[in-house]
XYZ file of C-alpha atoms in Angstrom:
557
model
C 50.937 1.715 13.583
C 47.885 3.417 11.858
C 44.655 2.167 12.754
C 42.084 3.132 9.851
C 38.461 4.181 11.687
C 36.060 1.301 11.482
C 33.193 2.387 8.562
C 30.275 0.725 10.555
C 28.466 3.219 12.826
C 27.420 2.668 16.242
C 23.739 2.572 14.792
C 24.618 -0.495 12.869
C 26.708 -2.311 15.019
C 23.116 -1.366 17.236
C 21.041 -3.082 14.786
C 23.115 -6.305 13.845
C 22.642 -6.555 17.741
C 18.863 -6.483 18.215
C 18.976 -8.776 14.810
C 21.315 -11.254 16.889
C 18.827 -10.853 19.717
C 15.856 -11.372 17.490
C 17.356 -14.707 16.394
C 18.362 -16.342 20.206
C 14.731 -15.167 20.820
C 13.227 -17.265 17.808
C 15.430 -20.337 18.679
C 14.137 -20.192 22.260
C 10.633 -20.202 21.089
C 11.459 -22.997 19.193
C 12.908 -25.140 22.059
C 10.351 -24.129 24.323
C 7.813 -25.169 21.624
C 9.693 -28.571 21.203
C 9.494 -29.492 24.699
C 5.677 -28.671 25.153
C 5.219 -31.300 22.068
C 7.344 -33.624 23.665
C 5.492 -32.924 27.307
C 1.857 -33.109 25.678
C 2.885 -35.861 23.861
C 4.009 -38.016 27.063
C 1.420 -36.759 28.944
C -1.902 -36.948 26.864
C -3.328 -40.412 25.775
C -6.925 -39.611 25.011
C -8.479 -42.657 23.615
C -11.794 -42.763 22.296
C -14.729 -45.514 22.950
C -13.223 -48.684 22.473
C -9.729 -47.526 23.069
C -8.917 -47.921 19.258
C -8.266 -44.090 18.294
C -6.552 -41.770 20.008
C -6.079 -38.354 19.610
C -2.649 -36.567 18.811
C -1.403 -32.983 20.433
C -1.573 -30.926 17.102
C 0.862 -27.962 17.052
C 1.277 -24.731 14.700
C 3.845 -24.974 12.211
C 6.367 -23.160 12.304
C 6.199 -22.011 16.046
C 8.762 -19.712 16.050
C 8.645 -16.577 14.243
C 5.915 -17.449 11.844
C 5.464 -16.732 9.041
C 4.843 -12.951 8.589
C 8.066 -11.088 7.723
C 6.900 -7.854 9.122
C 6.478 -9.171 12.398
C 10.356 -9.395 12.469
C 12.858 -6.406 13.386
C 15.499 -6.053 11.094
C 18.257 -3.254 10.784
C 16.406 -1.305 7.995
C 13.004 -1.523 10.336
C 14.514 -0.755 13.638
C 11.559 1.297 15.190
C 10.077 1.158 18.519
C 7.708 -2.407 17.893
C 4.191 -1.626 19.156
C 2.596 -2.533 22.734
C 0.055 -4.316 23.423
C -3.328 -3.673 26.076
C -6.962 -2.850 25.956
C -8.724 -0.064 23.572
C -8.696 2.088 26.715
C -5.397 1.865 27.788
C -3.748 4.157 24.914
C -6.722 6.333 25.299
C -5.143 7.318 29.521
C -7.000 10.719 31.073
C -3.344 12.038 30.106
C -3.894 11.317 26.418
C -7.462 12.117 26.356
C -6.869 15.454 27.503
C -3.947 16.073 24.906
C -5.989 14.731 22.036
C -8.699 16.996 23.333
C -7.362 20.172 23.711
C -5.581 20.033 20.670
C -8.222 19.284 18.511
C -10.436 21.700 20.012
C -7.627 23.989 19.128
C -7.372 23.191 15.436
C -10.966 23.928 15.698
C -10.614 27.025 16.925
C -8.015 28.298 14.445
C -7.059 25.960 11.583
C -9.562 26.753 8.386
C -9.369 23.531 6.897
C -9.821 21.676 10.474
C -12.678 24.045 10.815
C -14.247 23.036 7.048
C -13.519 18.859 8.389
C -15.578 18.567 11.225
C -18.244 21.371 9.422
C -18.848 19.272 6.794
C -19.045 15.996 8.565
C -21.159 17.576 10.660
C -23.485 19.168 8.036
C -23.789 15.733 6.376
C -24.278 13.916 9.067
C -26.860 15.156 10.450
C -28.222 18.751 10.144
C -32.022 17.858 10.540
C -34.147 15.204 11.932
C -37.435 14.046 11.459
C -39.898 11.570 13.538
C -42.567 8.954 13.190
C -44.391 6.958 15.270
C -45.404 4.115 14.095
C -47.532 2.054 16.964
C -51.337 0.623 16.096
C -52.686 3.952 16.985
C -52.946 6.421 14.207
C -54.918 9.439 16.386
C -51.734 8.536 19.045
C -49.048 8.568 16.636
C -50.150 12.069 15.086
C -50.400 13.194 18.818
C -47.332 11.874 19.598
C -45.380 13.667 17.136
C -46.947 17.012 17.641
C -46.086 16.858 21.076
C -42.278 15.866 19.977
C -41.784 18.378 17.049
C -42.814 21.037 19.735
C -41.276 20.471 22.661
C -38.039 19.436 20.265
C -38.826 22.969 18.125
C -39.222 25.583 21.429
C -35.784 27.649 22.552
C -37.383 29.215 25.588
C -36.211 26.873 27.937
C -38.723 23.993 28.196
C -37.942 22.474 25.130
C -34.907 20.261 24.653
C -32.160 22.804 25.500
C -32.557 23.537 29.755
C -30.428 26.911 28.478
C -33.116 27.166 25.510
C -30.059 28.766 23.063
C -30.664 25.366 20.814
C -33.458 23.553 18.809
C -33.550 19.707 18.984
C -31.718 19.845 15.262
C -29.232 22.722 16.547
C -28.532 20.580 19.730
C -27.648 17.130 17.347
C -25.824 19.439 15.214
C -23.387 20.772 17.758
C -23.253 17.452 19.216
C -22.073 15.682 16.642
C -19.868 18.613 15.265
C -18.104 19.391 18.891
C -19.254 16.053 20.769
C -18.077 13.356 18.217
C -15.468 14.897 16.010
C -13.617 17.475 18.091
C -13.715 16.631 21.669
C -14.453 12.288 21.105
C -17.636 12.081 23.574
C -20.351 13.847 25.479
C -22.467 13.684 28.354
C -26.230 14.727 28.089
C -27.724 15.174 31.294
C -31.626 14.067 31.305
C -33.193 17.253 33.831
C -36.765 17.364 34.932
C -37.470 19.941 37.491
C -41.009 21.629 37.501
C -41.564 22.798 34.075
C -38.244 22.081 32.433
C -37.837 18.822 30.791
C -34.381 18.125 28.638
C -31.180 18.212 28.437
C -28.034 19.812 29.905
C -24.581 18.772 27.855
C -21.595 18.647 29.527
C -18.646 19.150 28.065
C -16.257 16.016 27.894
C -13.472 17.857 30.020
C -15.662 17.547 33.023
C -15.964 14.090 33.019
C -12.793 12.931 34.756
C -12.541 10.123 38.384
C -12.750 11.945 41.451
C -9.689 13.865 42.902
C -7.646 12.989 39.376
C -7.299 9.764 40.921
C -5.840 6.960 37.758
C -7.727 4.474 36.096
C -8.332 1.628 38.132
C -10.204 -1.894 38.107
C -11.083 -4.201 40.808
C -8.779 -7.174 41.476
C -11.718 -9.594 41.630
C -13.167 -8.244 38.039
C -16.399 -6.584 39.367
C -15.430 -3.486 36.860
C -14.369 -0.260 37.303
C -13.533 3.662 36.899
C -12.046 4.593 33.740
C -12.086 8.037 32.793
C -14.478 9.484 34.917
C -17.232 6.378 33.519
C -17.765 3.592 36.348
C -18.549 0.685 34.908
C -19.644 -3.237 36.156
C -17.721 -6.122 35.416
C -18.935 -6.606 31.781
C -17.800 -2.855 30.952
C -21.403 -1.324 31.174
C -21.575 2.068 32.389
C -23.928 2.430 35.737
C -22.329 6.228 36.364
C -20.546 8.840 35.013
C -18.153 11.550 37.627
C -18.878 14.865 36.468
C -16.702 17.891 37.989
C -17.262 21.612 37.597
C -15.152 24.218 36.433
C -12.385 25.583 38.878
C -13.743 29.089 39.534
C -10.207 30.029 40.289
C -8.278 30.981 37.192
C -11.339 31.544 34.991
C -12.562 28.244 34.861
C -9.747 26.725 32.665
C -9.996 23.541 33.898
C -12.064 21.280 35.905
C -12.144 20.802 39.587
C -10.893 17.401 41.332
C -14.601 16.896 43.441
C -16.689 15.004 41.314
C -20.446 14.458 41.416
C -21.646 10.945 40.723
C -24.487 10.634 38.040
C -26.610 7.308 37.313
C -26.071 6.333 34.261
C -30.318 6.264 33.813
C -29.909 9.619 34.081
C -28.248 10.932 31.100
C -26.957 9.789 27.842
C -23.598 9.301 26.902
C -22.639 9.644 23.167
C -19.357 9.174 21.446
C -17.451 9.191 18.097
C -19.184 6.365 16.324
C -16.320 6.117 13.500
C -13.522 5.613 15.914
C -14.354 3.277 18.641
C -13.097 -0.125 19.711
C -14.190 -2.938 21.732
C -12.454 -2.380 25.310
C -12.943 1.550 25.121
C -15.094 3.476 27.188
C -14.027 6.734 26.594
C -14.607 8.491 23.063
C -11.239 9.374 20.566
C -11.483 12.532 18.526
C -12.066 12.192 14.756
C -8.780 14.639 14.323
C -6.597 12.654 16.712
C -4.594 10.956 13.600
C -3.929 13.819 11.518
C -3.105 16.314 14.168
C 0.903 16.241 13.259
C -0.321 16.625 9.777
C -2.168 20.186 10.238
C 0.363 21.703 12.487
C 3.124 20.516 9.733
C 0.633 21.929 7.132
C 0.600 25.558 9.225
C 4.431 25.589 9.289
C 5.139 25.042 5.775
C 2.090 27.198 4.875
C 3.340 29.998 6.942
C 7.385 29.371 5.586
C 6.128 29.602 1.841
C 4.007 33.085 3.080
C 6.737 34.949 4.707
C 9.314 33.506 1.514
C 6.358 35.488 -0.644
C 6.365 38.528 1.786
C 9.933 38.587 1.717
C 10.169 38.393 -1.950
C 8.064 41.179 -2.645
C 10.410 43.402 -0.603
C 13.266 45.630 -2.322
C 16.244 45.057 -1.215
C 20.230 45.253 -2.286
C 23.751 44.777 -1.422
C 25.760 47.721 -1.649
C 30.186 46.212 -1.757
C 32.410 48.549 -1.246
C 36.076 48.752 -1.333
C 36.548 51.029 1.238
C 33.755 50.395 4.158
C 35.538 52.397 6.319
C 34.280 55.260 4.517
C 30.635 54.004 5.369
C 30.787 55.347 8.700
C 30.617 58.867 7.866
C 28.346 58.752 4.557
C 25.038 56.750 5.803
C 22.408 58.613 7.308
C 20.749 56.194 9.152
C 22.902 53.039 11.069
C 21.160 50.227 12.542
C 22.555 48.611 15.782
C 23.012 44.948 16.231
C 25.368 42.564 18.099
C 27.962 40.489 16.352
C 29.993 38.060 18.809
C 28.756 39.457 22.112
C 29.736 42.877 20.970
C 28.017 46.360 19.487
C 27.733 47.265 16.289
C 26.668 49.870 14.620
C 26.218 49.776 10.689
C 25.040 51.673 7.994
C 21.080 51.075 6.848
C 19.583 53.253 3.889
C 16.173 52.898 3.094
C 15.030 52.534 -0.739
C 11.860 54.099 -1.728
C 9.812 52.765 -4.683
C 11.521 54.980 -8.203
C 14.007 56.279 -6.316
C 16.905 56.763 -7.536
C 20.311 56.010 -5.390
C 23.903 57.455 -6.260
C 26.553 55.270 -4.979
C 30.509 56.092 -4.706
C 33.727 55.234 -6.950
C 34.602 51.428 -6.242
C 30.961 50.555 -4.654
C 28.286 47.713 -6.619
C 24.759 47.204 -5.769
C 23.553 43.365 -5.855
C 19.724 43.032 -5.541
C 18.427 40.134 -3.263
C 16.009 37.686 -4.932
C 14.878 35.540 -2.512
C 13.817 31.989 -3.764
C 10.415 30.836 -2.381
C 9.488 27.371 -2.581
C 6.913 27.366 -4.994
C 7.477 24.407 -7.172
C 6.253 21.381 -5.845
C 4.551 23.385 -2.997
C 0.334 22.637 -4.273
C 1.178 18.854 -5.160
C 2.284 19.184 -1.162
C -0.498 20.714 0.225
C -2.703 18.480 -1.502
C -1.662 15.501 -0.844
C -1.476 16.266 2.615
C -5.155 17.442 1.762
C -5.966 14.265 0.933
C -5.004 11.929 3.401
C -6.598 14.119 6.157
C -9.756 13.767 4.558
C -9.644 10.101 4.112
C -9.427 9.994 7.273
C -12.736 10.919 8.040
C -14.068 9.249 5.275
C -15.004 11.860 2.854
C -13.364 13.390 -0.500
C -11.079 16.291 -0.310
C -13.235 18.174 -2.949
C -16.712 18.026 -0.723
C -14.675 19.701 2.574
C -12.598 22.240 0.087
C -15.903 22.668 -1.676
C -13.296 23.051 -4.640
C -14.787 21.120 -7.699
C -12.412 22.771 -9.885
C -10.424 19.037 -10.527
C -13.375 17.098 -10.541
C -16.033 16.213 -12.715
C -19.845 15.127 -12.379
C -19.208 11.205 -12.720
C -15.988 11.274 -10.005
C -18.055 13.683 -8.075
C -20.643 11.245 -7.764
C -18.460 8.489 -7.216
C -16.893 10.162 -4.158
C -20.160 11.206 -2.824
C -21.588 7.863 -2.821
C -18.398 6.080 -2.033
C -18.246 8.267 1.492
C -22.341 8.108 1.978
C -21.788 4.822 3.325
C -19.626 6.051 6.762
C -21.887 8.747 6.278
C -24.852 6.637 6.856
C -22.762 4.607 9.738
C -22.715 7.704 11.511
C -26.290 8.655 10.398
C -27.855 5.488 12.251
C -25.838 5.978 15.456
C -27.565 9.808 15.769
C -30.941 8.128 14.877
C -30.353 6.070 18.195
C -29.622 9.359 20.125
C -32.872 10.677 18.898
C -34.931 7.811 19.879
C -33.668 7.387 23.476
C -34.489 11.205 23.524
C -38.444 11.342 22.382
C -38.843 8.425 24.089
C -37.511 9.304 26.864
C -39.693 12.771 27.242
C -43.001 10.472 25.514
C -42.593 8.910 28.707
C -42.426 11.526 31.362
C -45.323 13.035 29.548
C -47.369 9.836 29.593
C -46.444 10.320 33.893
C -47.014 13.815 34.230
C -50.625 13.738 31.729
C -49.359 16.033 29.372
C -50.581 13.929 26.034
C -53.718 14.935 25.359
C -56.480 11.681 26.266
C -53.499 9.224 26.946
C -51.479 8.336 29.681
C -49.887 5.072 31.142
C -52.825 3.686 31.586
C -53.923 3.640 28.196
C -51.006 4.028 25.806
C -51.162 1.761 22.796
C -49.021 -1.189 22.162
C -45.316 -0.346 20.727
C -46.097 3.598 22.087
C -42.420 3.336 21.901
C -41.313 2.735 18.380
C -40.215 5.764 17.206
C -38.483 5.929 13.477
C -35.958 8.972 13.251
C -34.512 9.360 9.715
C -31.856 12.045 9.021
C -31.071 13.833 5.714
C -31.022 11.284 2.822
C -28.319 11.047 0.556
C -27.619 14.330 -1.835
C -29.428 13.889 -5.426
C -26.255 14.678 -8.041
C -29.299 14.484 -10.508
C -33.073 14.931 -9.042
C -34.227 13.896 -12.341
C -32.776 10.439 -12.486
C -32.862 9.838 -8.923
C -36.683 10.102 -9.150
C -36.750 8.332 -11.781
C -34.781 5.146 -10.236
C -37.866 5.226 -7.465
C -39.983 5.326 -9.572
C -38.612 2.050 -11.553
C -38.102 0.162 -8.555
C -41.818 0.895 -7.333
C -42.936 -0.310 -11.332
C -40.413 -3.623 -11.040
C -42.040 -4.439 -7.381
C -38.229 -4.007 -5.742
C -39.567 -1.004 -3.721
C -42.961 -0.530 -1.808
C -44.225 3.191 -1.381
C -43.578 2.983 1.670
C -39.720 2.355 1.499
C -39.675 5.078 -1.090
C -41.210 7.167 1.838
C -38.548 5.804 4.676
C -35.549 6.304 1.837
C -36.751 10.217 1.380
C -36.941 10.735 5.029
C -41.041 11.188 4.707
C -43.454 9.906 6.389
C -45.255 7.316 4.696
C -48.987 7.820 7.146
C -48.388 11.396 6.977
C -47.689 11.746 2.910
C -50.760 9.401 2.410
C -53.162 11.786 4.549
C -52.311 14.975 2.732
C -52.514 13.745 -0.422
C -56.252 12.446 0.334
C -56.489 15.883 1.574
C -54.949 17.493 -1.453
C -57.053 15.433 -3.838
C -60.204 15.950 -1.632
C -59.853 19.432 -2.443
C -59.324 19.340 -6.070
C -62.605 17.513 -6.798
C -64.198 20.166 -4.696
C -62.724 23.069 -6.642
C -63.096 21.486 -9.838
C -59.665 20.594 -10.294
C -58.499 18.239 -12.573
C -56.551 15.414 -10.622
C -52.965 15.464 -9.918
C -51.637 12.571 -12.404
C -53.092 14.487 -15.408
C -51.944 18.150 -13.868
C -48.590 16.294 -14.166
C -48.747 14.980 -17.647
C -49.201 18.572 -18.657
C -51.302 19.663 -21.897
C -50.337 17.901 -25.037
C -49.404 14.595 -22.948
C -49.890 11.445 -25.148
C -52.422 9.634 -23.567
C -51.536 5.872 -22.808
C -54.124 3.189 -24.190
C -52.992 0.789 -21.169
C -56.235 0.509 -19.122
C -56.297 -1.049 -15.984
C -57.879 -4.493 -14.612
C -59.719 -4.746 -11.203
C -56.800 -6.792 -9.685
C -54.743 -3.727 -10.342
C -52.852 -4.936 -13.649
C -52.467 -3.074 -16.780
C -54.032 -4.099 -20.096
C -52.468 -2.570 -23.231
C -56.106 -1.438 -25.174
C -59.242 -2.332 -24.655
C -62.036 -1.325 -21.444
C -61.069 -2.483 -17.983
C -61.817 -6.086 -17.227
C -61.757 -7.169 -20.683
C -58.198 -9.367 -21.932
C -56.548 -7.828 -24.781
């Protein structure tokens, strides 16, 4: 008797069998739902004043599977179903250190990883600029002198200890390296005689003493996860810091730890990927790392099909190969089944011309490259790389060969607004750095007429702004200021604070510059603006400020 092979494959009698288990599941949920509305309602008889009104155990419908399809396994969706757990428990030292590595390693060698985290970078945040702004002017001019200098000098005692960086170089690299490559960073806070800044150490070294796991107390009085000790409502109070294993060439980082208070430096991560629960930092690259080593593969398939296609190369058949043994001049050996070979190879030169024997054809190999769909590919791939860090495939490419000035504006503005995210998150950085060093100058007496004893109320409020959005038209984006300013939507001072100027410090130099004019003889700078042959306006202005079309000031039209 012939038995015909079943047609069903193990992998779906396999997935009728999780959907059978899926369903015994549901119905058990349901029981076990039924009999905590039967308990409850046996057991709860809350009545209110008066004993009139009660209140009744209110379930959720449908307490089985609810009532979100995708939260059900079926045969055609018969993946691994996601765990659960903290923010920090995906991120384990094990993964951190993966993610890491390999993202500094795309750095290091992939171009367009290398253009990503450049151009985030650059647009983040490629220069700073302060203001004070307490009820001392003379204070707040000293103040940022003393700043801009000590966050200008590379000889040591500025803000670099290694003096190799400026305060903007030292964001920079901290944002490009710190926050998109490597996920965090650890800024030391060093005073010692002279020197007074900051030593960053690199988020490898930051790791729990003797590579001992992540643990947290029993009782809930915190932790150490990742090298960061924190107190039972997650806040850091220190940070383990190792040093490089001198054995080996420092390749990795030594199990001895040194424990820093977390006073003591500042600890910075990637502001666009972090969740409530995590205390280390995720790298902006860790989602789209499969997609630039796929990228490099096919990239360097479709360049050797190329290379191979521009070779020469033919076929020779020949009805009698056993002749071929004593007519080539050259043989090339090689191994077929375990055993040597040896066969004929003849090189073609470029023009040459090749005489072959009675009974003998010559096929030329033309190599097919894939070359059709290949770009659509690439750039689609492109694409969703960049969207992942929030900003359009033509600004990292700087290709703006497929756009035009309206989409390019579009895109711009659409991924200012991450941008800006980011943007306020380095502003915080910069603050907790001047004021940190305002204050051990105030100690030491290294402000000029001011010290802790008489510092001026809010000494601390320090405004950083970074680089403001990119003008796709300088024209009309003055001109929008300077229609909000006329329709009272926008104070000088917020056109100041949009530009990244400083509203006190604008003010003063252009008293300054218009001082000067009227000395020299200069006409003033509203009609050097108007330019010769300007029509002249016949609005004249009231005393309150107002305009008054014709007529002499203080009289009504």
């Amino acid at each position: 008797m012939h038995i015909a092979p079943s047609s069903r494959t193990l992998a779906d009698q396999a997935a009728d069998a999780r959907t059978r288990a899926d369903m015994v599941e549901s119905e058990v949920r349901e029981l076990r739902a039924t009999i905590m509305r039967e308990t409850l309602a046996s057991r709860m008889d809350l009545v209110r004043s008066g004993g009139s009104a009660s209140i009744e155990p209110r379930m959720t419908a449908g307490g089985g599977s609810g009532g979100y399809g995708n939260a059900t396994r079926t045969w055609a969706r018969d993946q691994r179903r996601a765990r659960g757990g903290s923010a920090q428990s995906f991120l384990t030292r094990t993964t951190h250190d993966a993610l890491r590595r390999d993202s500094q390693d795309l750095d290091r060698n992939n171009p367009l990883a290398q253009a990503l985290v450049s151009r985030s970078a650059d647009m983040i945040g490629s220069s700073f600029s302060l203001q004070v702004r307490s009820q001392n002017g003379k204070f707040n001019a000293a103040a940022e002198q003393f700043i801009g200098d000590w966050w200008s000098r590379m000889d040591g005692t500025g803000i670099d200890v290694t003096g190799r960086m400026s305060g903007d170089d030292l964001m920079h690299d901290m944002i490009r390296t710190g926050w998109l490559v490597e996920g965090d960073r650890l800024n030391l806070l060093v005073q010692s005689g002279d020197v007074v800044g900051v030593q960053m150490i690199e988020s490898e070294r930051l790791r729990n003493p003797y590579n001992m796991p992540d643990m947290e107390s029993a009782d809930g009085g915190g932790g150490l996860l990742g090298g960061v000790e924190v107190d039972r409502f997650g806040k850091a109070v220190a940070y383990h810091v190792s040093d490089w294993n001198p054995i080996g060439g420092g390749t990795f980082a030594q199990v001895q730890t040194r424990r820093i208070n977390a006073a003591d430096a500042i600890f910075v991560r990637n502001p666009l990927r972090f969740r409530a629960g995590q205390v280390r930092g995720e790298p902006a690259l860790a989602s789209v790392i499969d997609r630039f080593e796929q990228l490099d593969s096919v990239a360097e398939s479709v360049r050797i099909a190329y290379w191979v296609a521009a070779c020469t190369a033919a076929l020779v058949t020949s009805e009698s190969p056993g002749e071929d043994q004593g007519y080539a001049a050259e043989y090339q050996d090689t191994t077929i089944g375990g055993q040597a070979v040896t066969r004929p190879f003849e090189q073609l030169a470029p023009g040459g011309i090749q005489r072959i024997r009675t009974g003998e054809t010559v096929t030329q190999i033309a190599p097919q490259h894939p070359s059709a769909n290949y770009k659509d590919l690439v750039y689609l791939e492109i694409l969703q790389i960049c969207a992942s860090v929030g900003l359009p495939a033509f600004l990292v490419m700087l290709d703006l060969s497929n756009v035009n000035y309206s989409s390019a504006r579009i895109g711009i503005v659409s991924s200012w607004r991450g941008i800006q995210r980011s943007q306020r998150y380095a502003a915080s950085i910069c603050r907790r750095l001047s004021t940190w060093r305002l204050a051990v100058a105030l100690r030491r007496g290294e402000l000029d007429g001011y010290s802790l004893a008489n510092v001026p109320d809010q000494w601390d409020r320090h405004v950083w702004s970074a680089l403001p959005a990119p003008d796709m038209d300088p024209i009309v984006a003055m001109q929008r200021l300077e229609l909000g300013k006329r329709s009272l939507i926008m104070s000088e001072r917020e056109i100041a604070d949009e530009r990244g100027v400083d509203f006190d410090t604008l003010k003063r130099q252009q008293s300054e510059e218009s001082k000067l004019n009227i000395s020299l003889g200069l006409p003033p700078a509203a009609q050097v603006q108007a330019g010769p042959g300007a029509k002249e306006s016949t609005a004249t202005e009231r005393d309150d400020g107002t305009e008054v079309a014709g007529g002499k000031k203080g009289q009504a039209a």
